[in-house]
Amino acid sequence: MADSKFQQQNLKRRVAVLLWLTGFAFFLIITRLFVLQIVNQAQYQEKAINLARREIRIPALRGDILDCHNELLASNRDTFSIEIIPADVPNGQMEDVLTNLSYALNIPYRTLTEKIPQSKYRSYSPIEIISGIGLSDIVVIAEHSDLYPGVYWHNFSIRNYENVGSMFHIIGYINKISQEELRFLYNQGYRGYSQIGKSGIEKEYDTLLRGIDGKRFQSVDVKGRTIAADQISDIPPVTGNSLVLTIDRRIQRLCEDALGERPGSVIVLRPSTGEILAMVSYPWIDPNIFYANKNHQQLSDHYNDKQKPFFNRSISAVYPPASTFKAIMAAMILEENLVPEDYTVNCTGRVFIGDRYFHCTKQHGKMNLKSAVSESCNIYFYTIAHQFADISLISEYASKFALGEKSFIDLPEESPGTLPTPEWKLKQYSRRWVGGDTINMSIGQGFLAVTPLQMANAYAMILNNGKIYKPHILKAIRDPESGRILSEVMPEVIHSVDMDPSTYEKIRRALRETCVSGTAKNVLTTRLVKVAGKTGTGQTAGFTDNYASWFISYAPYDAPPEEQILVSIVIEPQAGTEYQWWTPFAANIIYQGIFGNQDFYQAVKALHWQWLFPDLEKYKNE
Amino acid sequence: MNNSGFTDQKKSFFGFDFVLAVMVLALCTVGILFIYSSGINSDNFQTSTEFIKQIVFSIIGIACAVLVLFIDYSRFRFLSVYLYILSLVVLVFLLIFSPLINGSRSWIGIGGFGIQPSELVKISYILVFARFIENKQKEIGTLKVFAEAFLLMLLPAGLVLLQPDLGTASVYFALFFIMFYFGGGNARYIVFSLLVVIMTSVITVLPHWEVLIAQRKVPLLLLLTDPVYYFPFLFFWLFVFIVSAVGFFVYKKSFFYRIAYVSLIVFISLVLGKIGSGVLKDYQIKRLIVFLDPKVDPYGSGYHILQSLTVIGSGGFSGKGFMNGTLGKYDFLPQRSTDFIFSTIAEEWGFAGCFFVLALFGAVMIKIILAARDSKDIFGRMICIGVFALIFYHMVINIGMTVGVMPITGIPLIFISYGGSSLISSLIGIGFVLNIRMRRFGI
């Protein structure tokens, strides 16, 4: 078996090659280790510390929202989310785990497999299975945790709105911040994970409500489990402020029921301070559908609804003020002394001005200013406008009553409406202003468009002898812990006009006459207060078959402004339906309820109006 | 031939390589220590019984090695063929009956324990190939013998590949190349097949490399990915091969030979690479190449490498101390008792500890090469080289993987990683080396 000399040499050479190969491999490995462990040691050690010491955000609780009697409207509720870290599920058990989850949570198995495809089985990034579920579902899983390896759950709080009903438009809702919002708000401390108010008070006062997130520095393992409990330098979160609103839940509910399922708006305003006591816009939605057990079908139905439930009609919708504008016309006539108070115009049902006839609702006969307002005679105002005034004067008075400008109420997306001028028409329609436009505007039709809130403010000005207080929803800011009031919103005059006080007094008398002998007689049957107001029915610009039916009123008529309450109602009825005359009826119920301290059911009973509501029993509260 | 049985035994006893045995046991001990350490959780509780099992496996392995030691290895000349055939049968059996565990069919359950036969098959392959080389010594340089040797390897390797277990299959290739080279194989064929293997691997992963690592369009790769370019490119090389082969047979110029040699390599690699791209799943290829830039998928396939690098790098020169590794303990390092045990060692013992472990490996390998050199016959020599190749390849690939310069193939660190089949079979391999060294003086 002895090798030949040649073979011996050959052997030596091969041994040498293997030794060199081995030596080379060792050289490479040791060099690499040297680079990792000696040269870059510091870098990796820092990385290792960062890996194990994680900064954990402690989310701040969002502030509560309360009504004016400190009843809770919005608060936070604990809920849970479930997630899977696929790599933590033992090999080959994923199917079992998903089957068990599907059974326990009542989710289709297919949904789960779509969320966790085979390609992610080795992934260490958690995948959320479901969120917004209650404790009971978690208990099922926690009690059988052996069936759910790799399944984890987190507790977090979501927004909860307590029976807010029609307050959706006031309170709004919160949701995950969008990329767009983040770009603008990053510098204000918002991050990709932030929740942000999307509408209403939640949006307007987001910075007050959101609080400040806390931080916890802790050693964690790869699953985020806390290892070291040394909370050396926790920064506790700061709960957001509690906001007290001017809204009175009781009045809100009353208005909601009085408006019923009629698209439109009700605003209840305290004219002497600008406080909004109630603000209903129908249709509305339940904000809770954004959180607990998100119902996507329902959400998309709402988004696609032609009646636009997300739209706050009280401040964002514009309507022609129609006959309610006559109060402003009256102020112009009186203040400018265009005609004496007792100057009469004979209403024959129609009048020929320029090249066409303009019509009235009926033949009123001889009309003076007071009766023209209370009977809502168009011919009177056509004639005066045509003979004694022009568009610039009418526009001037409209703007004296703050039409065409925002009230800067503390809600987002307020519309300024439209106060038309000849220049505006030329720009918008490339057409000249004609006499007919002036005539139309004199009865609040045509191009003039106002929000329900603007009109409420204009009437508040009549009550306040020329002052409009900034309408507001926020009443006070409270400390979330102690409940101490941090700041209170004071009445603020945003609009002030110097006119003869007697002018306002005369208009107020005419408005009272409307409810006594005019267009709203026999409707305001409440015996608790004397109501004064003005009706109006007009075509909505752009929608030829849509009408806006108005009733703006206040009560008590004979009390000082501090005790008065102003109710502005608009309904968008289809022409010819029963809704058209509903506004004063709704107002009557609202006054009965507010001044009699009754809810809707009691108010209707007290008015003996059961015949109007065949299904009244369902409103009964007991 | 005049030695009595007694003196033979005595001589053999004194020929026993204590140093090698002690060093191997030292490596096993390091393994057990760090399996123990990686089972400790942050509250200093031992959460795993792996270290006890590993002790049991070591004892079984040592017993097997001792058993091997007392049988003259010459007897395995005869046995090796049957062991090889048995191995193939077992591998086929596995493919049909074994359950899918960790995505491959490589386990046989016996009672509560499972074994991975492909680990033991490695030893039987070393034995049969050693015998093959010895038998074919006279014509070892011919193409025929090369082809037979290649087929002998391809049978078990192919069956393992079907499990599918790419990492273990690659071990057979490594064994084949190193043993065949040392056995006197023709460098021409070895280089040829080595180049085909390497080029095939590269061509297989290149399209994925473009998407995952380069993340830009590499126009040259259209030659591989777009059929419009691929087939003309392929046939170009076939054409070059045929022309130069004809040229060689006509003119007998080595110039033509070289061109034919290269063009055939490219042609075969193009075909096999295309097949490889089709057969391997996306995520498998992703795992293979992600080490080139693990940051492209930090929470998926690149996760292990990034964590491992951090763990190793944070160890520094002297380490954080035995059982004081923070990252390993806190679960940041996956598979820290098996594939990534070297990272745990690097974290807790630092560069110095790694150097110590590597030195042990180096010494063991040198000892084995010396045993090969001094072997009295070719069979023994080739067994030693096989065991050397086994250790060399496992060590380089595994440590290379943990330090981020080799693909993730799931190859354990021999002697150290937790795992019974691997430990027992490598100890049996060491048993053969000791056996051969003990009987090196001939009878």
PDB file of C-alpha atoms in Angstrom, chain B residues 116-312:
ATOM      1  CA  GLN B 116     -32.895  13.816  10.480  1.00  0.00           C
ATOM      2  CA  PRO B 117     -31.505  10.942   8.390  1.00  0.00           C
ATOM      3  CA  SER B 118     -29.922  13.311   5.882  1.00  0.00           C
ATOM      4  CA  GLU B 119     -27.330  14.162   8.558  1.00  0.00           C
ATOM      5  CA  LEU B 120     -26.328  10.517   8.943  1.00  0.00           C
ATOM      6  CA  VAL B 121     -26.442   9.982   5.200  1.00  0.00           C
ATOM      7  CA  LYS B 122     -23.565  12.432   4.943  1.00  0.00           C
ATOM      8  CA  ILE B 123     -21.322   9.947   6.777  1.00  0.00           C
ATOM      9  CA  SER B 124     -22.441   7.019   4.659  1.00  0.00           C
ATOM     10  CA  TYR B 125     -21.766   9.099   1.561  1.00  0.00           C
ATOM     11  CA  ILE B 126     -18.251   9.922   2.795  1.00  0.00           C
ATOM     12  CA  LEU B 127     -17.622   6.189   3.319  1.00  0.00           C
ATOM     13  CA  VAL B 128     -18.903   5.078  -0.037  1.00  0.00           C
ATOM     14  CA  PHE B 129     -17.157   7.846  -1.912  1.00  0.00           C
ATOM     15  CA  ALA B 130     -13.886   7.108  -0.117  1.00  0.00           C
ATOM     16  CA  ARG B 131     -14.172   3.505  -1.225  1.00  0.00           C
ATOM     17  CA  PHE B 132     -15.082   4.599  -4.759  1.00  0.00           C
ATOM     18  CA  ILE B 133     -11.994   6.796  -5.001  1.00  0.00           C
ATOM     19  CA  GLU B 134      -9.787   4.004  -3.672  1.00  0.00           C
ATOM     20  CA  ASN B 135     -11.162   1.520  -6.169  1.00  0.00           C
ATOM     21  CA  LYS B 136     -10.895   3.861  -9.122  1.00  0.00           C
ATOM     22  CA  GLN B 137      -7.455   5.162  -8.205  1.00  0.00           C
ATOM     23  CA  LYS B 138      -5.881   4.013 -11.460  1.00  0.00           C
ATOM     24  CA  GLU B 139      -8.343   5.763 -13.753  1.00  0.00           C
ATOM     25  CA  ILE B 140      -9.286   8.597 -11.416  1.00  0.00           C
ATOM     26  CA  GLY B 141      -8.444  11.249 -13.998  1.00  0.00           C
ATOM     27  CA  THR B 142     -10.871  10.066 -16.642  1.00  0.00           C
ATOM     28  CA  LEU B 143     -14.151  11.680 -17.538  1.00  0.00           C
ATOM     29  CA  LYS B 144     -15.941   8.396 -17.032  1.00  0.00           C
ATOM     30  CA  VAL B 145     -14.883   8.157 -13.390  1.00  0.00           C
ATOM     31  CA  PHE B 146     -15.714  11.798 -12.877  1.00  0.00           C
ATOM     32  CA  ALA B 147     -19.192  11.235 -14.260  1.00  0.00           C
ATOM     33  CA  GLU B 148     -19.692   8.149 -12.084  1.00  0.00           C
ATOM     34  CA  ALA B 149     -18.479  10.028  -9.015  1.00  0.00           C
ATOM     35  CA  PHE B 150     -20.763  12.912  -9.816  1.00  0.00           C
ATOM     36  CA  LEU B 151     -23.746  10.605 -10.167  1.00  0.00           C
ATOM     37  CA  LEU B 152     -22.859   8.910  -6.879  1.00  0.00           C
ATOM     38  CA  MET B 153     -23.128  12.307  -5.205  1.00  0.00           C
ATOM     39  CA  LEU B 154     -26.150  13.507  -7.169  1.00  0.00           C
ATOM     40  CA  LEU B 155     -28.348  10.641  -5.957  1.00  0.00           C
ATOM     41  CA  PRO B 156     -28.404  11.563  -2.257  1.00  0.00           C
ATOM     42  CA  ALA B 157     -27.986  15.280  -2.982  1.00  0.00           C
ATOM     43  CA  GLY B 158     -30.915  15.255  -5.381  1.00  0.00           C
ATOM     44  CA  LEU B 159     -33.135  13.396  -2.919  1.00  0.00           C
ATOM     45  CA  VAL B 160     -32.266  15.897  -0.198  1.00  0.00           C
ATOM     46  CA  LEU B 161     -32.905  18.724  -2.630  1.00  0.00           C
ATOM     47  CA  LEU B 162     -36.380  17.363  -3.191  1.00  0.00           C
ATOM     48  CA  GLN B 163     -37.201  17.518   0.537  1.00  0.00           C
ATOM     49  CA  PRO B 164     -36.510  20.459  -0.162  1.00  0.00           C
ATOM     50  CA  ASP B 165     -33.384  21.260   1.813  1.00  0.00           C
ATOM     51  CA  LEU B 166     -31.054  23.337  -0.288  1.00  0.00           C
ATOM     52  CA  GLY B 167     -28.506  23.836   2.483  1.00  0.00           C
ATOM     53  CA  THR B 168     -27.983  20.170   3.273  1.00  0.00           C
ATOM     54  CA  ALA B 169     -27.893  19.295  -0.435  1.00  0.00           C
ATOM     55  CA  SER B 170     -25.113  21.806  -0.918  1.00  0.00           C
ATOM     56  CA  VAL B 171     -23.065  19.921   1.692  1.00  0.00           C
ATOM     57  CA  TYR B 172     -22.873  16.925  -0.677  1.00  0.00           C
ATOM     58  CA  PHE B 173     -21.513  19.139  -3.418  1.00  0.00           C
ATOM     59  CA  ALA B 174     -18.861  20.470  -1.036  1.00  0.00           C
ATOM     60  CA  LEU B 175     -17.935  16.933   0.070  1.00  0.00           C
ATOM     61  CA  PHE B 176     -17.734  15.820  -3.524  1.00  0.00           C
ATOM     62  CA  PHE B 177     -15.474  18.624  -4.708  1.00  0.00           C
ATOM     63  CA  ILE B 178     -13.039  18.540  -1.808  1.00  0.00           C
ATOM     64  CA  MET B 179     -12.802  14.733  -1.662  1.00  0.00           C
ATOM     65  CA  PHE B 180     -12.561  14.278  -5.385  1.00  0.00           C
ATOM     66  CA  TYR B 181      -9.866  16.914  -5.625  1.00  0.00           C
ATOM     67  CA  PHE B 182      -7.896  15.320  -2.833  1.00  0.00           C
ATOM     68  CA  GLY B 183      -8.464  11.868  -4.252  1.00  0.00           C
ATOM     69  CA  GLY B 184      -6.616  12.896  -7.394  1.00  0.00           C
ATOM     70  CA  GLY B 185      -9.487  13.901  -9.606  1.00  0.00           C
ATOM     71  CA  ASN B 186      -8.829  15.750 -12.804  1.00  0.00           C
ATOM     72  CA  ALA B 187      -8.760  19.492 -12.103  1.00  0.00           C
ATOM     73  CA  ARG B 188     -10.244  20.152 -15.521  1.00  0.00           C
ATOM     74  CA  TYR B 189     -13.518  18.423 -14.630  1.00  0.00           C
ATOM     75  CA  ILE B 190     -13.602  19.716 -11.109  1.00  0.00           C
ATOM     76  CA  VAL B 191     -13.136  23.290 -12.212  1.00  0.00           C
ATOM     77  CA  PHE B 192     -15.713  22.747 -14.941  1.00  0.00           C
ATOM     78  CA  SER B 193     -18.397  21.447 -12.616  1.00  0.00           C
ATOM     79  CA  LEU B 194     -17.496  23.946  -9.907  1.00  0.00           C
ATOM     80  CA  LEU B 195     -17.894  26.801 -12.372  1.00  0.00           C
ATOM     81  CA  VAL B 196     -21.209  25.380 -13.584  1.00  0.00           C
ATOM     82  CA  VAL B 197     -22.486  25.171 -10.008  1.00  0.00           C
ATOM     83  CA  ILE B 198     -21.377  28.706  -9.211  1.00  0.00           C
ATOM     84  CA  MET B 199     -22.624  30.228 -12.467  1.00  0.00           C
ATOM     85  CA  THR B 200     -25.918  28.401 -12.212  1.00  0.00           C
ATOM     86  CA  SER B 201     -26.429  29.773  -8.713  1.00  0.00           C
ATOM     87  CA  VAL B 202     -25.607  33.287  -9.848  1.00  0.00           C
ATOM     88  CA  ILE B 203     -27.886  33.105 -12.879  1.00  0.00           C
ATOM     89  CA  THR B 204     -30.669  31.679 -10.747  1.00  0.00           C
ATOM     90  CA  VAL B 205     -30.629  34.574  -8.325  1.00  0.00           C
ATOM     91  CA  LEU B 206     -29.718  37.435 -10.665  1.00  0.00           C
ATOM     92  CA  PRO B 207     -33.288  38.353 -11.677  1.00  0.00           C
ATOM     93  CA  HIS B 208     -34.237  38.494  -8.006  1.00  0.00           C
ATOM     94  CA  TRP B 209     -31.104  40.410  -7.198  1.00  0.00           C
ATOM     95  CA  GLU B 210     -32.201  43.037  -9.685  1.00  0.00           C
ATOM     96  CA  VAL B 211     -35.577  43.445  -8.031  1.00  0.00           C
ATOM     97  CA  LEU B 212     -34.628  43.069  -4.393  1.00  0.00           C
ATOM     98  CA  ILE B 213     -31.092  44.342  -3.946  1.00  0.00           C
ATOM     99  CA  ALA B 214     -30.240  46.579  -6.871  1.00  0.00           C
ATOM    100  CA  GLN B 215     -33.792  47.948  -7.079  1.00  0.00           C
ATOM    101  CA  ARG B 216     -33.172  49.405 -10.499  1.00  0.00           C
ATOM    102  CA  LYS B 217     -33.319  48.134 -14.047  1.00  0.00           C
ATOM    103  CA  VAL B 218     -30.108  46.484 -15.136  1.00  0.00           C
ATOM    104  CA  PRO B 219     -30.412  46.357 -18.918  1.00  0.00           C
ATOM    105  CA  LEU B 220     -27.872  43.556 -19.239  1.00  0.00           C
ATOM    106  CA  LEU B 221     -30.172  41.263 -17.295  1.00  0.00           C
ATOM    107  CA  LEU B 222     -32.708  41.352 -20.097  1.00  0.00           C
ATOM    108  CA  LEU B 223     -30.484  38.626 -21.544  1.00  0.00           C
ATOM    109  CA  LEU B 224     -31.744  36.400 -18.738  1.00  0.00           C
ATOM    110  CA  THR B 225     -35.254  37.622 -18.068  1.00  0.00           C
ATOM    111  CA  ASP B 226     -36.661  38.508 -21.459  1.00  0.00           C
ATOM    112  CA  PRO B 227     -37.200  35.462 -23.725  1.00  0.00           C
ATOM    113  CA  VAL B 228     -36.615  37.710 -26.732  1.00  0.00           C
ATOM    114  CA  TYR B 229     -32.992  38.060 -25.670  1.00  0.00           C
ATOM    115  CA  TYR B 230     -32.542  34.920 -23.601  1.00  0.00           C
ATOM    116  CA  PHE B 231     -32.997  32.336 -26.350  1.00  0.00           C
ATOM    117  CA  PRO B 232     -30.765  33.992 -28.930  1.00  0.00           C
ATOM    118  CA  PHE B 233     -28.178  34.458 -26.174  1.00  0.00           C
ATOM    119  CA  LEU B 234     -28.475  30.797 -25.216  1.00  0.00           C
ATOM    120  CA  PHE B 235     -28.136  29.542 -28.763  1.00  0.00           C
ATOM    121  CA  PHE B 236     -25.247  31.852 -29.383  1.00  0.00           C
ATOM    122  CA  TRP B 237     -23.254  30.001 -26.745  1.00  0.00           C
ATOM    123  CA  LEU B 238     -24.392  26.635 -28.081  1.00  0.00           C
ATOM    124  CA  PHE B 239     -23.271  27.719 -31.496  1.00  0.00           C
ATOM    125  CA  VAL B 240     -19.884  28.886 -30.198  1.00  0.00           C
ATOM    126  CA  PHE B 241     -19.480  25.560 -28.431  1.00  0.00           C
ATOM    127  CA  ILE B 242     -20.306  23.474 -31.495  1.00  0.00           C
ATOM    128  CA  VAL B 243     -18.061  25.520 -33.770  1.00  0.00           C
ATOM    129  CA  SER B 244     -15.104  25.422 -31.390  1.00  0.00           C
ATOM    130  CA  ALA B 245     -15.653  21.719 -30.596  1.00  0.00           C
ATOM    131  CA  VAL B 246     -15.572  20.933 -34.285  1.00  0.00           C
ATOM    132  CA  GLY B 247     -12.560  23.190 -34.623  1.00  0.00           C
ATOM    133  CA  PHE B 248     -10.810  21.312 -31.851  1.00  0.00           C
ATOM    134  CA  PHE B 249     -11.421  17.894 -33.362  1.00  0.00           C
ATOM    135  CA  VAL B 250     -10.270  19.088 -36.765  1.00  0.00           C
ATOM    136  CA  TYR B 251      -7.254  21.168 -35.817  1.00  0.00           C
ATOM    137  CA  LYS B 252      -6.443  19.787 -32.346  1.00  0.00           C
ATOM    138  CA  LYS B 253      -5.576  23.271 -31.162  1.00  0.00           C
ATOM    139  CA  SER B 254      -5.887  23.940 -27.432  1.00  0.00           C
ATOM    140  CA  PHE B 255      -7.238  27.364 -28.333  1.00  0.00           C
ATOM    141  CA  PHE B 256     -10.473  25.769 -29.550  1.00  0.00           C
ATOM    142  CA  TYR B 257     -10.548  23.537 -26.532  1.00  0.00           C
ATOM    143  CA  ARG B 258     -10.555  26.489 -24.182  1.00  0.00           C
ATOM    144  CA  ILE B 259     -13.342  28.243 -26.057  1.00  0.00           C
ATOM    145  CA  ALA B 260     -15.422  25.075 -26.124  1.00  0.00           C
ATOM    146  CA  TYR B 261     -14.758  24.588 -22.396  1.00  0.00           C
ATOM    147  CA  VAL B 262     -15.943  28.076 -21.478  1.00  0.00           C
ATOM    148  CA  SER B 263     -18.904  28.196 -23.858  1.00  0.00           C
ATOM    149  CA  LEU B 264     -20.194  24.860 -22.618  1.00  0.00           C
ATOM    150  CA  ILE B 265     -20.021  26.102 -19.026  1.00  0.00           C
ATOM    151  CA  VAL B 266     -21.992  29.203 -19.939  1.00  0.00           C
ATOM    152  CA  PHE B 267     -24.538  27.232 -21.953  1.00  0.00           C
ATOM    153  CA  ILE B 268     -25.209  24.650 -19.247  1.00  0.00           C
ATOM    154  CA  SER B 269     -25.368  27.336 -16.563  1.00  0.00           C
ATOM    155  CA  LEU B 270     -27.852  29.349 -18.611  1.00  0.00           C
ATOM    156  CA  VAL B 271     -30.125  26.348 -18.960  1.00  0.00           C
ATOM    157  CA  LEU B 272     -29.836  25.202 -15.345  1.00  0.00           C
ATOM    158  CA  GLY B 273     -30.095  28.751 -14.022  1.00  0.00           C
ATOM    159  CA  LYS B 274     -33.325  29.288 -15.921  1.00  0.00           C
ATOM    160  CA  ILE B 275     -34.691  26.049 -14.471  1.00  0.00           C
ATOM    161  CA  GLY B 276     -33.484  27.047 -11.010  1.00  0.00           C
ATOM    162  CA  SER B 277     -35.276  30.413 -11.243  1.00  0.00           C
ATOM    163  CA  GLY B 278     -38.438  28.612 -12.126  1.00  0.00           C
ATOM    164  CA  VAL B 279     -38.226  25.869  -9.514  1.00  0.00           C
ATOM    165  CA  LEU B 280     -37.198  27.912  -6.488  1.00  0.00           C
ATOM    166  CA  LYS B 281     -39.861  29.958  -4.794  1.00  0.00           C
ATOM    167  CA  ASP B 282     -39.441  33.733  -4.571  1.00  0.00           C
ATOM    168  CA  TYR B 283     -39.022  33.726  -0.820  1.00  0.00           C
ATOM    169  CA  GLN B 284     -36.397  30.972  -0.988  1.00  0.00           C
ATOM    170  CA  ILE B 285     -34.253  32.979  -3.367  1.00  0.00           C
ATOM    171  CA  LYS B 286     -34.910  36.082  -1.291  1.00  0.00           C
ATOM    172  CA  ARG B 287     -33.500  34.331   1.762  1.00  0.00           C
ATOM    173  CA  LEU B 288     -30.464  33.253  -0.218  1.00  0.00           C
ATOM    174  CA  ILE B 289     -29.468  36.667  -1.459  1.00  0.00           C
ATOM    175  CA  VAL B 290     -30.774  39.022   1.194  1.00  0.00           C
ATOM    176  CA  PHE B 291     -27.403  38.909   2.988  1.00  0.00           C
ATOM    177  CA  LEU B 292     -26.090  41.134   0.194  1.00  0.00           C
ATOM    178  CA  ASP B 293     -28.177  43.949   1.648  1.00  0.00           C
ATOM    179  CA  PRO B 294     -30.383  42.871   4.545  1.00  0.00           C
ATOM    180  CA  LYS B 295     -31.786  46.378   4.932  1.00  0.00           C
ATOM    181  CA  VAL B 296     -34.060  45.892   1.928  1.00  0.00           C
ATOM    182  CA  ASP B 297     -36.307  43.678   4.028  1.00  0.00           C
ATOM    183  CA  PRO B 298     -35.516  44.486   7.643  1.00  0.00           C
ATOM    184  CA  TYR B 299     -38.547  42.747   9.144  1.00  0.00           C
ATOM    185  CA  GLY B 300     -38.748  39.832   6.785  1.00  0.00           C
ATOM    186  CA  SER B 301     -35.931  37.855   5.277  1.00  0.00           C
ATOM    187  CA  GLY B 302     -33.270  40.361   6.329  1.00  0.00           C
ATOM    188  CA  TYR B 303     -34.356  40.308   9.955  1.00  0.00           C
ATOM    189  CA  HIS B 304     -32.130  37.438  11.130  1.00  0.00           C
ATOM    190  CA  ILE B 305     -29.021  38.917   9.573  1.00  0.00           C
ATOM    191  CA  LEU B 306     -29.555  42.423  10.905  1.00  0.00           C
ATOM    192  CA  GLN B 307     -30.245  41.114  14.390  1.00  0.00           C
ATOM    193  CA  SER B 308     -27.284  38.763  14.222  1.00  0.00           C
ATOM    194  CA  LEU B 309     -24.919  41.525  13.135  1.00  0.00           C
ATOM    195  CA  THR B 310     -26.064  43.763  15.955  1.00  0.00           C
ATOM    196  CA  VAL B 311     -25.716  40.957  18.457  1.00  0.00           C
ATOM    197  CA  ILE B 312     -22.224  40.044  17.269  1.00  0.00           C
TER     198      ILE B 312
END
